[in-house]
Coordinates of C-alpha atoms and ligand atoms in Angstrom, one line a residue:
M1 CA 5.4 15.1 -53.3
P2 CA 8.9 13.2 -53.8
E3 CA 9.4 9.7 -51.5
Q4 CA 12.1 10.6 -49.2
T5 CA 14.8 8.2 -48.2
T6 CA 16.0 6.9 -45.2
A7 CA 19.3 8.4 -45.8
D8 CA 17.5 11.8 -46.2
N9 CA 15.8 11.3 -42.8
L10 CA 18.9 10.5 -41.2
R11 CA 20.5 13.3 -42.6
A12 CA 17.2 15.8 -41.4
L13 CA 17.5 14.3 -37.7
P14 CA 17.1 17.1 -35.6
S15 CA 20.3 17.8 -33.2
V16 CA 20.3 17.3 -29.5
D17 CA 20.9 21.4 -29.3
A18 CA 18.1 22.1 -31.8
L19 CA 15.7 19.5 -30.0
L20 CA 16.8 21.8 -27.0
R21 CA 15.7 24.9 -28.5
T22 CA 12.1 24.1 -29.2
P23 CA 9.3 25.7 -27.0
E24 CA 8.6 22.2 -25.6
A25 CA 12.0 22.0 -24.6
L26 CA 12.2 25.3 -23.4
A27 CA 8.9 24.7 -21.2
L28 CA 10.2 21.8 -19.8
R29 CA 13.6 23.4 -18.6
E30 CA 12.9 24.5 -15.0
R31 CA 10.4 21.6 -14.4
V32 CA 13.1 18.8 -15.2
G33 CA 16.3 20.8 -14.8
A34 CA 18.6 21.5 -17.8
E35 CA 21.1 18.5 -17.3
H36 CA 18.2 15.8 -17.2
L37 CA 16.5 17.6 -19.9
T38 CA 19.6 17.1 -22.2
T39 CA 19.8 13.8 -21.3
L40 CA 16.2 13.1 -22.2
A41 CA 17.0 15.0 -25.3
R42 CA 19.5 12.6 -26.3
A43 CA 17.8 9.4 -25.7
V44 CA 15.0 10.9 -27.7
T45 CA 17.4 11.8 -30.9
E46 CA 19.2 8.4 -30.6
G47 CA 15.7 6.5 -30.1
L48 CA 14.7 8.2 -33.4
R49 CA 17.9 7.7 -35.1
A50 CA 17.8 3.9 -34.1
E51 CA 14.2 3.7 -35.6
L52 CA 15.1 5.2 -38.8
R53 CA 18.3 2.6 -39.3
S54 CA 16.1 -0.2 -38.4
R55 CA 13.5 0.9 -41.2
S56 CA 16.8 1.1 -43.8
E57 CA 17.4 -2.3 -42.9
D58 CA 13.9 -3.6 -43.6
P59 CA 12.5 -0.9 -45.7
R60 CA 8.9 -2.9 -45.5
D61 CA 9.0 -2.7 -41.8
E62 CA 5.9 -0.6 -40.7
A63 CA 6.7 1.4 -37.2
S64 CA 3.9 1.6 -35.2
G65 CA 2.8 5.1 -33.8
D66 CA 1.7 5.1 -30.0
G67 CA -1.7 7.0 -30.6
E68 CA -0.7 10.2 -29.4
G69 CA 0.0 13.1 -32.2
V70 CA 1.5 12.1 -35.2
T71 CA 3.0 8.7 -35.7
T72 CA 6.5 8.1 -36.4
D73 CA 5.1 6.3 -39.4
E74 CA 3.3 9.1 -40.6
V75 CA 6.3 11.7 -39.7
W76 CA 8.3 8.8 -42.1
R77 CA 6.1 8.5 -45.2
V78 CA 4.3 12.0 -45.6
E79 CA 6.5 14.3 -44.3
A80 CA 10.0 13.4 -44.1
S81 CA 11.4 16.9 -43.2
R82 CA 13.4 18.4 -40.8
A83 CA 10.6 20.3 -39.1
A84 CA 8.2 17.2 -38.9
L85 CA 11.4 15.1 -37.3
L86 CA 11.8 17.8 -35.1
A87 CA 8.0 18.6 -34.2
E88 CA 8.1 14.6 -33.4
A89 CA 11.3 14.6 -31.4
A90 CA 9.6 18.0 -29.5
R91 CA 6.1 15.6 -28.6
R92 CA 8.5 12.5 -27.6
L93 CA 10.3 15.0 -25.3
A94 CA 7.4 16.1 -23.8
H95 CA 5.8 12.7 -23.4
A96 CA 8.9 11.3 -21.8
A97 CA 9.2 14.1 -18.9
R98 CA 5.1 13.3 -18.4
V99 CA 6.1 9.6 -18.1
E100 CA 8.8 10.6 -15.5
E101 CA 6.6 12.6 -13.3
S102 CA 3.9 10.3 -13.4
R103 CA 6.4 7.5 -12.0
G104 CA 6.4 9.6 -8.5
L105 CA 4.5 9.2 -5.3
R106 CA 1.2 10.9 -6.3
R107 CA -2.4 10.7 -4.5
V108 CA -4.8 8.8 -5.9
I109 CA -8.3 8.1 -5.6
N110 CA -9.4 4.7 -4.6
A111 CA -12.3 3.6 -6.5
T112 CA -11.9 0.1 -5.7
G113 CA -13.5 -0.6 -2.5
V114 CA -10.6 -2.3 -1.1
V115 CA -9.8 -0.8 1.9
L116 CA -6.4 -1.5 3.0
H117 CA -5.0 -1.5 -0.9
T118 CA -1.4 -2.3 -0.4
N119 CA -0.4 -0.6 -4.2
L120 CA -2.2 2.2 -2.8
G121 CA -0.6 2.7 0.0
R122 CA -2.8 0.9 2.4
A123 CA -4.6 2.9 5.5
P124 CA -5.5 6.2 4.5
L125 CA -4.1 8.7 7.1
S126 CA -7.0 10.5 9.6
T127 CA -7.2 14.1 9.4
A128 CA -5.7 14.3 12.8
A129 CA -2.7 12.1 11.4
R130 CA -2.3 14.1 8.6
R131 CA -2.2 17.3 10.5
A132 CA 0.4 16.3 12.8
V133 CA 2.8 15.1 9.9
S134 CA 2.6 18.5 8.1
R135 CA 2.3 20.7 11.0
E136 CA 4.1 19.0 14.0
A137 CA 6.9 16.6 12.3
A138 CA 8.0 17.8 8.7
G139 CA 9.6 20.2 10.3
Y140 CA 12.3 20.5 13.2
C141 CA 10.1 18.7 16.2
T142 CA 10.4 17.4 19.5
L143 CA 11.6 13.7 18.1
E144 CA 14.1 13.3 20.8
Y145 CA 13.9 16.0 22.9
D146 CA 12.2 16.8 26.1
T147 CA 10.7 20.4 26.7
E148 CA 10.5 20.5 30.3
T149 CA 13.8 19.8 31.0
G150 CA 16.3 21.0 27.8
A151 CA 17.6 17.2 27.8
R152 CA 17.2 14.6 25.3
G153 CA 13.9 12.6 25.2
R154 CA 13.1 9.5 24.0
R155 CA 12.3 8.7 20.3
G156 CA 8.7 7.5 20.5
A157 CA 7.9 8.0 23.6
R158 CA 4.6 9.4 23.5
A159 CA 3.3 6.9 21.0
E160 CA 4.5 3.7 23.3
E161 CA 2.8 5.2 26.1
L162 CA -0.5 5.4 24.1
L163 CA 0.2 1.9 22.9
A164 CA 0.3 0.4 26.4
E165 CA -3.0 2.0 27.2
V166 CA -5.0 1.3 24.6
T167 CA -3.9 -2.2 24.7
G168 CA -3.5 -2.9 28.3
A169 CA 0.1 -4.1 28.1
E170 CA 2.9 -2.9 30.4
E171 CA 5.1 -1.0 27.4
G172 CA 5.0 -0.7 23.9
L173 CA 7.6 -0.2 20.9
V174 CA 7.8 0.8 17.2
V175 CA 9.8 0.2 14.5
N176 CA 9.6 0.3 11.3
N177 CA 6.9 -2.3 10.0
C178 CA 5.6 -5.7 11.5
A179 CA 8.1 -7.5 9.5
A180 CA 11.0 -5.4 11.4
A181 CA 8.9 -6.1 14.5
A182 CA 9.2 -9.9 14.0
L183 CA 12.8 -9.9 13.2
L184 CA 13.4 -8.2 16.3
V185 CA 11.4 -10.3 18.4
L186 CA 12.7 -13.8 16.9
S187 CA 16.3 -12.2 17.0
V188 CA 16.8 -10.9 20.4
L189 CA 14.4 -13.8 22.3
A190 CA 15.5 -16.8 20.2
R191 CA 18.3 -16.2 18.6
G192 CA 21.2 -19.5 18.9
G193 CA 17.9 -21.4 20.3
E194 CA 14.6 -22.9 18.8
T195 CA 11.5 -21.3 18.8
I196 CA 8.4 -23.5 18.1
I197 CA 5.4 -23.0 15.8
S198 CA 2.3 -24.8 14.5
R199 CA 2.7 -26.3 10.5
G200 CA -0.7 -24.6 10.0
E201 CA 1.0 -21.1 10.8
L202 CA 3.9 -21.4 8.5
V203 CA 2.4 -18.9 6.2
E204 CA 3.7 -16.5 3.5
I205 CA 1.6 -12.9 3.8
G206 CA 1.9 -10.2 1.4
G207 CA 4.4 -11.8 -1.0
D208 CA 7.4 -11.5 0.4
F209 CA 7.1 -12.2 4.3
R210 CA 7.4 -15.5 4.6
V211 CA 7.6 -16.9 8.6
P212 CA 10.3 -20.1 7.7
D213 CA 12.4 -17.0 6.1
V214 CA 12.1 -14.2 9.0
M215 CA 13.1 -17.2 11.5
S216 CA 16.6 -18.3 9.6
Q217 CA 17.3 -14.7 9.3
S218 CA 16.7 -14.4 13.1
G219 CA 19.3 -17.2 13.6
S220 CA 16.4 -18.9 15.4
T221 CA 15.8 -22.4 14.6
L222 CA 12.3 -23.3 13.5
V223 CA 10.7 -26.2 15.3
E224 CA 7.6 -27.0 13.3
V225 CA 4.6 -29.0 15.4
G226 CA 1.2 -30.3 14.7
T227 CA 0.2 -30.6 11.1
T228 CA -1.2 -28.0 8.8
N229 CA -4.6 -28.2 10.0
R230 CA -4.6 -29.4 13.6
T231 CA -2.3 -29.1 16.3
R232 CA -2.8 -29.9 20.1
L233 CA -1.4 -28.3 23.1
S234 CA 0.5 -31.7 23.7
D235 CA 2.5 -31.4 20.3
Y236 CA 3.8 -28.0 21.8
E237 CA 4.8 -29.7 25.2
H238 CA 6.6 -32.9 23.6
A239 CA 8.8 -30.3 21.3
M240 CA 9.9 -28.3 24.1
T241 CA 13.5 -28.9 25.5
E242 CA 16.5 -27.1 27.0
R243 CA 17.5 -25.7 23.4
T244 CA 13.6 -23.8 23.1
R245 CA 13.8 -20.3 23.8
L246 CA 10.5 -18.9 22.3
V247 CA 6.8 -20.4 21.4
M248 CA 5.5 -18.5 18.6
R249 CA 1.6 -18.3 17.2
V250 CA 1.1 -16.5 14.1
H251 CA -2.3 -15.2 13.0
P252 CA -2.4 -16.5 9.3
S253 CA -4.0 -12.9 8.2
N254 CA -4.2 -14.0 4.4
Y255 CA -4.9 -17.6 4.8
R256 CA -7.6 -19.9 6.3
I257 CA -7.9 -23.5 7.2
V258 CA -11.2 -24.2 7.2
G259 CA -12.9 -27.9 8.1
F260 CA -11.3 -30.4 10.1
T261 CA -9.0 -27.8 12.5
A262 CA -8.1 -27.6 16.0
S263 CA -5.4 -25.4 17.9
P264 CA -5.2 -24.6 21.4
S265 CA -6.3 -21.4 22.5
L266 CA -3.7 -18.5 23.4
E267 CA -4.9 -18.9 27.1
E268 CA -4.0 -22.8 26.8
L269 CA -0.3 -22.1 25.1
A270 CA 0.2 -19.3 27.4
R271 CA -0.5 -21.4 30.4
L272 CA 1.8 -23.9 29.2
A273 CA 4.5 -21.5 28.3
R274 CA 4.8 -20.2 31.7
E275 CA 5.0 -23.1 33.5
R276 CA 8.2 -24.3 31.2
G277 CA 9.7 -20.3 31.9
L278 CA 9.4 -19.7 28.2
P279 CA 8.1 -16.4 26.6
L280 CA 5.1 -16.5 24.0
Y281 CA 4.6 -14.4 21.5
E282 CA 2.3 -13.6 19.0
D283 CA 2.6 -12.4 15.5
A284 CA -1.2 -10.9 15.1
G285 CA -0.5 -9.1 11.6
S286 CA -3.2 -6.9 11.0
G287 CA -4.2 -6.4 14.7
A288 CA -7.4 -4.9 15.6
L289 CA -7.3 -2.7 18.4
L290 CA -11.0 -2.6 18.6
D291 CA -13.3 -6.0 18.2
L292 CA -14.2 -5.4 14.2
A293 CA -16.9 -8.3 14.7
P294 CA -19.9 -6.5 13.8
H295 CA -18.7 -5.4 10.5
G296 CA -17.9 -9.1 9.5
L297 CA -14.0 -9.3 10.9
S298 CA -14.4 -12.0 13.5
D299 CA -11.5 -13.8 12.9
E300 CA -9.0 -10.9 13.5
P301 CA -6.8 -10.6 16.7
V302 CA -7.7 -7.8 19.2
I303 CA -4.3 -6.9 20.4
R304 CA -5.4 -6.2 24.1
E305 CA -7.5 -9.7 24.2
S306 CA -3.9 -11.5 23.3
V307 CA -2.4 -9.3 25.7
A308 CA -5.0 -10.3 28.5
A309 CA -4.9 -13.8 27.3
G310 CA -1.2 -13.9 28.2
A311 CA 1.2 -13.3 25.2
D312 CA 4.1 -11.7 26.8
V313 CA 4.8 -10.0 23.4
V314 CA 2.5 -8.8 20.5
T315 CA 3.4 -7.8 17.0
F316 CA 1.0 -6.0 14.7
S317 CA 1.4 -3.8 11.9
G318 CA 0.4 0.2 11.8
D319 CA -1.2 0.9 8.5
K320 CA -3.4 -2.3 8.4
L321 CA -6.6 -2.4 10.3
L322 CA -5.4 0.0 13.0
G323 CA -5.8 2.7 10.3
S324 CA -2.4 4.9 10.5
A325 CA 1.3 5.2 8.7
Q326 CA 3.6 1.9 8.6
A327 CA 5.0 0.8 11.6
G328 CA 5.6 -2.2 13.1
L329 CA 4.2 -2.3 16.7
I330 CA 5.2 -4.1 19.5
V331 CA 3.7 -4.4 23.1
G332 CA 4.5 -7.0 25.9
R333 CA 6.1 -7.4 29.4
R334 CA 8.3 -4.8 30.3
E335 CA 11.2 -7.1 30.9
I336 CA 11.1 -8.2 27.3
V337 CA 10.3 -4.8 25.5
G338 CA 13.3 -3.5 27.4
R339 CA 15.6 -5.9 25.9
L340 CA 13.9 -5.3 22.6
R341 CA 14.7 -1.5 22.7
R342 CA 18.1 -2.0 24.1
A343 CA 19.3 -4.4 20.8
P344 CA 21.1 -2.8 18.6
L345 CA 19.3 -4.0 15.6
Y346 CA 16.4 -1.9 17.0
R347 CA 18.4 1.1 15.7
A348 CA 18.4 -0.2 12.6
L349 CA 14.6 -0.6 12.5
R350 CA 13.5 2.3 14.7
A351 CA 10.3 4.6 12.8
D352 CA 10.9 8.2 11.3
K353 CA 9.1 10.8 12.7
L354 CA 6.5 11.3 10.2
A355 CA 5.3 7.8 10.9
L356 CA 5.5 8.6 14.5
A357 CA 3.7 11.8 14.2
A358 CA 0.5 10.3 12.5
L359 CA 0.5 7.1 14.8
E360 CA 0.5 9.3 18.1
A361 CA -2.5 11.3 16.4
T362 CA -4.1 8.0 15.7
L363 CA -3.4 6.2 19.1
D364 CA -4.8 9.3 20.3
S365 CA -8.1 8.8 18.4
Y366 CA -8.1 5.0 19.9
R367 CA -7.6 6.7 23.5
R368 CA -10.1 9.3 23.2
G369 CA -12.7 6.4 22.2
E370 CA -13.6 8.5 19.0
A371 CA -11.3 6.0 16.4
A372 CA -14.5 4.4 15.1
R373 CA -15.4 8.0 13.8
E374 CA -11.8 9.3 13.2
V375 CA -9.8 6.9 11.8
P376 CA -10.9 6.7 7.8
A377 CA -10.2 2.9 7.5
L378 CA -12.7 2.2 10.2
S379 CA -15.4 4.0 9.2
M380 CA -14.9 3.0 5.7
L381 CA -15.1 -0.8 6.8
A382 CA -18.3 -0.1 9.0
A383 CA -20.3 1.8 6.3
T384 CA -23.5 0.0 5.3
R385 CA -24.7 -1.0 2.1
E386 CA -27.5 1.4 2.2
E387 CA -25.2 4.1 3.4
I388 CA -23.0 3.4 0.3
E389 CA -26.1 3.4 -1.9
S390 CA -27.8 6.5 -1.2
R391 CA -24.3 8.0 -1.5
A392 CA -24.3 6.7 -4.6
R393 CA -27.9 7.9 -5.7
V394 CA -26.6 11.3 -4.9
F395 CA -23.4 10.8 -6.6
V396 CA -25.3 9.4 -10.0
R397 CA -27.9 12.2 -10.0
R398 CA -25.3 14.7 -10.0
L399 CA -23.3 12.9 -13.0
R400 CA -26.3 12.6 -15.4
K401 CA -26.9 16.4 -14.8
R402 CA -23.3 16.7 -16.3
V403 CA -22.8 14.0 -18.7
S404 CA -25.5 13.3 -21.6
E405 CA -27.0 9.6 -21.7
A406 CA -26.0 9.4 -25.4
S407 CA -22.1 9.1 -24.0
M408 CA -22.3 7.3 -20.9
T409 CA -24.8 5.9 -18.7
F410 CA -24.6 5.3 -15.0
E411 CA -26.1 2.6 -12.9
I412 CA -26.4 1.0 -9.3
V413 CA -25.8 -2.3 -8.8
E414 CA -24.8 -4.6 -5.9
G415 CA -21.3 -6.0 -5.2
A416 CA -18.5 -6.6 -2.4
S417 CA -16.0 -4.5 -1.3
A418 CA -12.8 -6.2 0.2
V419 CA -10.5 -5.7 3.2
G420 CA -7.2 -5.9 1.5
G421 CA -3.7 -5.6 3.4
G422 CA -3.7 -9.3 3.9
S423 CA -6.5 -9.4 6.8
A424 CA -10.0 -11.0 6.6
P425 CA -9.8 -12.8 3.3
T426 CA -13.0 -14.2 3.7
T427 CA -14.8 -10.8 4.5
H428 CA -16.4 -8.8 1.6
P429 CA -18.6 -6.3 2.9
P430 CA -21.6 -5.6 0.7
T431 CA -21.7 -2.4 -1.6
A432 CA -23.2 -0.6 -3.9
L433 CA -21.2 -0.1 -7.0
V434 CA -22.0 2.5 -9.6
R435 CA -21.4 0.7 -13.4
V436 CA -20.2 3.3 -15.6
T437 CA -20.7 2.3 -19.3
H438 CA -19.7 4.7 -22.3
S439 CA -20.7 4.6 -25.5
T440 CA -17.2 4.5 -27.5
L441 CA -14.8 3.6 -25.2
S442 CA -14.3 0.0 -23.9
A443 CA -14.4 -0.8 -20.0
S444 CA -10.3 -1.0 -20.6
A445 CA -10.1 2.2 -22.8
L446 CA -12.3 3.9 -19.8
D447 CA -9.9 2.6 -17.3
E448 CA -6.9 3.2 -18.4
R449 CA -8.3 7.1 -19.0
L450 CA -9.3 7.3 -15.5
R451 CA -5.9 5.9 -14.2
R452 CA -3.8 8.3 -16.7
G453 CA -5.9 11.4 -15.3
S454 CA -5.1 14.0 -12.6
P455 CA -5.2 12.6 -10.0
P456 CA -5.4 9.3 -11.3
V457 CA -8.9 7.2 -10.3
V458 CA -8.1 3.6 -10.1
A459 CA -11.2 1.6 -10.4
R460 CA -11.8 -1.7 -11.3
I461 CA -13.6 -3.8 -14.0
L462 CA -16.1 -6.5 -13.3
N463 CA -17.9 -8.0 -16.4
E464 CA -16.6 -6.0 -18.9
R465 CA -17.8 -2.9 -17.4
V466 CA -16.1 -0.3 -14.9
V467 CA -17.5 -0.4 -11.6
I468 CA -16.7 2.4 -9.0
D469 CA -17.2 1.7 -5.3
L470 CA -17.7 4.7 -2.9
R471 CA -17.0 2.9 0.3
T472 CA -13.3 3.9 -0.3
I473 CA -13.7 7.4 -1.8
A474 CA -13.8 10.3 0.9
E475 CA -16.7 12.5 0.0
E476 CA -14.3 15.7 -0.6
E477 CA -13.1 13.5 -3.3
E478 CA -16.7 13.2 -4.9
Q479 CA -16.6 16.4 -6.7
E480 CA -13.3 15.6 -8.5
L481 CA -14.2 12.2 -9.1
T482 CA -17.5 13.5 -11.1
D483 CA -15.2 16.0 -13.0
A484 CA -13.2 13.3 -14.0
L485 CA -16.0 11.1 -15.7
A486 CA -17.2 14.0 -17.3
S487 CA -14.4 14.9 -18.9
L488 CA -14.1 11.9 -20.6
Ligands
LIG501 C1 1.1 -7.9 7.3 C2 1.8 -8.9 8.2 C3 3.0 -9.0 8.5 C4 3.8 -7.9 7.9 O1 3.7 -6.4 7.9 P1 4.4 -5.2 7.4 O2 3.7 -4.1 8.6 O3 3.7 -5.5 6.2 O4 5.8 -5.3 7.7 C5 3.8 -9.6 9.6 N1 3.1 -10.7 10.0 C6 1.7 -10.9 9.9 C7 0.7 -11.8 10.3 C8 1.2 -10.0 8.8 O5 -0.2 -10.1 8.7

């Protein structure tokens, strides 16, 4: 076969029009849209042209293929014909469309055992919350409409009522997330004045929520008291001046100071603040509505207890331990919550109808006393190692029927799950992991195949093996996971 030159290849490069007429391109037309498909086709042909040119500058350059279909190298060396280049361009076009689609929001199977996995959307919604989102809120709904009177209603009114009921607070308010809640509270209560906070609580949570930054954004001046590990009530007392507007306590969430530590209780702080006529604000972060100490989460503030201890306003997330949609929840004294609701900033931070629908349904589970059973994040955290192990046994038995031992083996080993979402960093619920070993694929290759499947399965690699933690996998997902593993 005659050797093709780069110049020949450049001449044989398909036109955008020729590429758009290939069966691959025609099949993509409807899904991608004609205009965008042309943009992709142009990028593909330009990419090929640039690669051919760079080869002409350095003839020894070995372009490497990406492992799928014909490598560009083979195309050039073996069959540098118009047809081969066209086929290569069509393959790249389909690949580009697939990559774009996979970048959208998709359901995944969370096999990591991290219950509130921030990268995977934190809390999975309860059945009732999913139904509320899709059946009640997705279309027109009573977001700001009162069907009794036919007049305008207040957004979030039902969620606010439920929040007050399940926390024992006078009133509740819902905004977009807990960072927004903190910004609102600090801006409305302390702008232009000072906020007192312990040095041990100036933390960064989840990458970009930093207490000092939110404080400066709010226009309040931070007054640090005490030391990193020990802060006394008298430290707060000595810092109080006529410029003080607020006393703030922050739950350090993803961070723990251990050893020689001390800080006043919330009750003590509340008593001091009340004596001085100052409001006390607690940013509780994860904000458990139930006491999760029986499941090893003894450090998480229970919102009802914070309210009872005398905090005037408390903020927490909707999608952490509460187990619902992303939201910033605020509870507290009527006068304070009213001021927050009337502030212009509230309008910029308020929650949308989908989040409110999920939240109402989830809070209703708490009100009925059924949250431990109905809210997935709570039942996942509560699952014992024994329960997970007995599920794992059935799961592995089913897999062994589908997959020959020569190609893949499955063992059950002891391990630990995690809470995630910046909550309870030192709690690692014991679990039973399914360890997968493939006869030819490495752990990272196996992990990649699972991740690129449909739906993607996100697993963990532990000691060079892929491990699957059933704690974070719903029973309804087990069949899909079995299929995904059996098809490797
Ligand atoms: C997680 C957390 C936040 C931020 O909450 P988002 O809902 O993610 O905005 C703020 N404060 C504390 C103490 C937290 O734990």
